[in-house]
Amino acid sequence: YKPLEVDEKYNRYVTSDRGRERGEQFRARDCENIIVLLACATEPIIEASSGMKFGPYQCLYEELDAQFKSAGLSIFNCNWSEIYDFTQDTGAESNFELLGPEEADARKYMLTPKEALENESKKNDSQT
């Protein structure tokens, strides 16, 4: 597991990864096989990407409400599923799919804090 690489307003050039994002706009370009749990006020955009899977943002923590307000986001006006594909080939297989309720369970895609610490510890041990 590694976090999505973020390029200011856009997420670009990420391969075979998983992540969760909050933001005003989500744009993925040249991406393959990514699972994204997303809260987005506008249509998420993909371009030259394939194997993308989208589900709703599901994290909850103390500062979340204030951060959503600051970003102009609302749980009642979330367009995570309104994907616009700039490079959809008519008649071809879709470059993305929406996760069903069972697939969109965030616990399947994120490490617990304990798992993250254990992974970091193993990584540090292997470098010494």
mmCIF file of C-alpha atoms in Angstrom:
data_model
loop_
_atom_site.group_PDB
_atom_site.id
_atom_site.type_symbol
_atom_site.label_atom_id
_atom_site.label_comp_id
_atom_site.label_asym_id
_atom_site.label_seq_id
_atom_site.Cartn_x
_atom_site.Cartn_y
_atom_site.Cartn_z
ATOM 1 C CA TYR A 1 0.000 0.000 0.000
ATOM 2 C CA LYS A 2 1.192 3.449 -0.813
ATOM 3 C CA PRO A 3 -0.823 6.692 -0.882
ATOM 4 C CA LEU A 4 -1.942 8.356 -4.070
ATOM 5 C CA GLU A 5 0.577 10.837 -5.386
ATOM 6 C CA VAL A 6 -1.077 14.252 -5.408
ATOM 7 C CA ASP A 7 -0.151 16.943 -7.921
ATOM 8 C CA GLU A 8 -1.734 20.090 -6.453
ATOM 9 C CA LYS A 9 -5.376 19.994 -7.654
ATOM 10 C CA TYR A 10 -5.047 16.832 -9.711
ATOM 11 C CA ASN A 11 -4.075 13.242 -9.118
ATOM 12 C CA ARG A 12 -1.894 12.036 -11.986
ATOM 13 C CA TYR A 13 0.388 9.235 -13.070
ATOM 14 C CA VAL A 14 -0.574 6.718 -10.413
ATOM 15 C CA THR A 15 -0.498 2.977 -11.157
ATOM 16 C CA SER A 16 -1.975 -0.016 -9.329
ATOM 17 C CA ASP A 17 -2.868 1.823 -6.158
ATOM 18 C CA ARG A 18 -5.633 2.434 -3.693
ATOM 19 C CA GLY A 19 -6.621 5.614 -1.944
ATOM 20 C CA ARG A 20 -9.209 7.931 -0.588
ATOM 21 C CA GLU A 21 -9.533 11.541 -1.573
ATOM 22 C CA ARG A 22 -11.471 14.621 -0.535
ATOM 23 C CA GLY A 23 -11.468 17.628 -2.787
ATOM 24 C CA GLU A 24 -13.205 20.104 -5.025
ATOM 25 C CA GLN A 25 -12.112 18.341 -8.198
ATOM 26 C CA PHE A 26 -10.680 14.909 -8.846
ATOM 27 C CA ARG A 27 -8.817 14.310 -12.083
ATOM 28 C CA ALA A 28 -6.888 11.134 -12.851
ATOM 29 C CA ARG A 29 -4.711 10.816 -15.953
ATOM 30 C CA ASP A 30 -2.636 7.862 -17.184
ATOM 31 C CA CYS A 31 -3.823 5.686 -14.286
ATOM 32 C CA GLU A 32 -4.360 1.933 -14.162
ATOM 33 C CA ASN A 33 -6.119 -0.360 -11.692
ATOM 34 C CA ILE A 34 -6.890 2.175 -8.971
ATOM 35 C CA ILE A 35 -9.596 2.025 -6.320
ATOM 36 C CA VAL A 36 -10.710 5.470 -5.122
ATOM 37 C CA LEU A 37 -13.147 6.298 -2.320
ATOM 38 C CA LEU A 38 -14.110 9.854 -3.163
ATOM 39 C CA ALA A 39 -16.046 12.919 -2.001
ATOM 40 C CA CYS A 40 -16.238 15.431 -4.827
ATOM 41 C CA ALA A 41 -18.415 18.509 -5.474
ATOM 42 C CA THR A 42 -17.877 18.297 -9.246
ATOM 43 C CA GLU A 43 -17.786 15.441 -11.749
ATOM 44 C CA PRO A 44 -14.659 13.332 -11.196
ATOM 45 C CA ILE A 45 -12.648 13.213 -14.422
ATOM 46 C CA ILE A 46 -10.540 10.401 -15.825
ATOM 47 C CA GLU A 47 -8.385 10.570 -18.927
ATOM 48 C CA ALA A 48 -6.247 7.915 -20.611
ATOM 49 C CA SER A 49 -6.953 5.615 -17.658
ATOM 50 C CA SER A 50 -8.276 2.075 -17.246
ATOM 51 C CA GLY A 51 -9.366 -0.287 -14.497
ATOM 52 C CA MET A 52 -10.530 2.564 -12.271
ATOM 53 C CA LYS A 53 -13.010 1.712 -9.497
ATOM 54 C CA PHE A 54 -14.915 4.372 -7.558
ATOM 55 C CA GLY A 55 -16.831 4.320 -4.289
ATOM 56 C CA PRO A 56 -18.043 6.932 -1.786
ATOM 57 C CA TYR A 57 -15.658 8.505 0.731
ATOM 58 C CA GLN A 58 -16.138 6.760 4.079
ATOM 59 C CA CYS A 59 -13.676 8.071 6.623
ATOM 60 C CA LEU A 60 -14.867 9.751 9.796
ATOM 61 C CA TYR A 61 -12.682 11.718 12.178
ATOM 62 C CA GLU A 62 -13.065 14.752 14.424
ATOM 63 C CA GLU A 63 -11.944 17.437 11.948
ATOM 64 C CA LEU A 64 -13.831 16.039 8.939
ATOM 65 C CA ASP A 65 -16.936 18.250 9.202
ATOM 66 C CA ALA A 66 -14.862 21.447 9.384
ATOM 67 C CA GLN A 67 -12.628 20.296 6.515
ATOM 68 C CA PHE A 68 -15.634 19.479 4.324
ATOM 69 C CA LYS A 69 -17.135 22.918 5.035
ATOM 70 C CA SER A 70 -13.817 24.618 4.289
ATOM 71 C CA ALA A 71 -13.553 22.752 0.967
ATOM 72 C CA GLY A 72 -17.178 23.526 0.053
ATOM 73 C CA LEU A 73 -18.145 19.854 0.275
ATOM 74 C CA SER A 74 -21.348 18.382 1.620
ATOM 75 C CA ILE A 75 -22.340 14.786 2.196
ATOM 76 C CA PHE A 76 -25.676 15.755 0.618
ATOM 77 C CA ASN A 77 -24.134 17.078 -2.609
ATOM 78 C CA CYS A 78 -21.477 14.543 -3.486
ATOM 79 C CA ASN A 79 -20.857 13.565 -7.106
ATOM 80 C CA TRP A 80 -18.413 10.680 -6.572
ATOM 81 C CA SER A 81 -20.379 8.477 -8.997
ATOM 82 C CA GLU A 82 -20.755 11.013 -11.846
ATOM 83 C CA ILE A 83 -17.506 10.063 -13.601
ATOM 84 C CA TYR A 84 -16.628 11.848 -16.842
ATOM 85 C CA ASP A 85 -14.248 9.868 -19.056
ATOM 86 C CA PHE A 86 -12.469 12.083 -21.607
ATOM 87 C CA THR A 87 -11.176 9.058 -23.499
ATOM 88 C CA GLN A 88 -14.125 6.644 -23.487
ATOM 89 C CA ASP A 89 -14.055 4.665 -26.723
ATOM 90 C CA THR A 90 -17.604 4.215 -28.018
ATOM 91 C CA GLY A 91 -18.553 0.560 -27.934
ATOM 92 C CA ALA A 92 -15.475 -0.433 -25.954
ATOM 93 C CA GLU A 93 -15.332 -1.683 -22.378
ATOM 94 C CA SER A 94 -15.692 1.097 -19.812
ATOM 95 C CA ASN A 95 -12.493 2.451 -18.272
ATOM 96 C CA PHE A 96 -14.131 2.599 -14.835
ATOM 97 C CA GLU A 97 -16.769 0.980 -12.669
ATOM 98 C CA LEU A 98 -18.680 1.950 -9.545
ATOM 99 C CA LEU A 99 -18.153 -0.240 -6.515
ATOM 100 C CA GLY A 100 -21.216 -1.976 -5.112
ATOM 101 C CA PRO A 101 -22.111 -1.689 -1.409
ATOM 102 C CA GLU A 102 -20.060 -4.734 -0.380
ATOM 103 C CA GLU A 103 -17.066 -3.789 -2.548
ATOM 104 C CA ALA A 104 -17.052 -0.176 -1.340
ATOM 105 C CA ASP A 105 -16.281 -1.095 2.284
ATOM 106 C CA ALA A 106 -13.287 1.135 3.057
ATOM 107 C CA ARG A 107 -11.873 -1.380 5.532
ATOM 108 C CA LYS A 108 -10.961 -3.622 2.583
ATOM 109 C CA TYR A 109 -8.638 -1.012 1.104
ATOM 110 C CA MET A 110 -7.001 0.837 3.988
ATOM 111 C CA LEU A 111 -4.540 -0.184 6.639
ATOM 112 C CA THR A 112 -5.410 0.227 10.296
ATOM 113 C CA PRO A 113 -3.002 2.470 12.225
ATOM 114 C CA LYS A 114 -1.486 -0.658 13.795
ATOM 115 C CA GLU A 115 -0.938 -2.276 10.361
ATOM 116 C CA ALA A 116 0.586 0.944 9.013
ATOM 117 C CA LEU A 117 3.037 1.111 11.934
ATOM 118 C CA GLU A 118 3.955 -2.560 11.530
ATOM 119 C CA ASN A 119 4.582 -2.073 7.792
ATOM 120 C CA GLU A 120 6.689 1.029 8.450
ATOM 121 C CA SER A 121 8.674 -0.842 11.114
ATOM 122 C CA LYS A 122 9.351 -3.749 8.715
ATOM 123 C CA LYS A 123 10.405 -1.292 6.013
ATOM 124 C CA ASN A 124 12.826 0.466 8.374
ATOM 125 C CA ASP A 125 14.234 -2.867 9.617
ATOM 126 C CA SER A 126 14.948 -4.007 6.057
ATOM 127 C CA GLN A 127 16.839 -0.784 5.290
ATOM 128 C CA THR A 128 19.242 -1.174 8.213
#
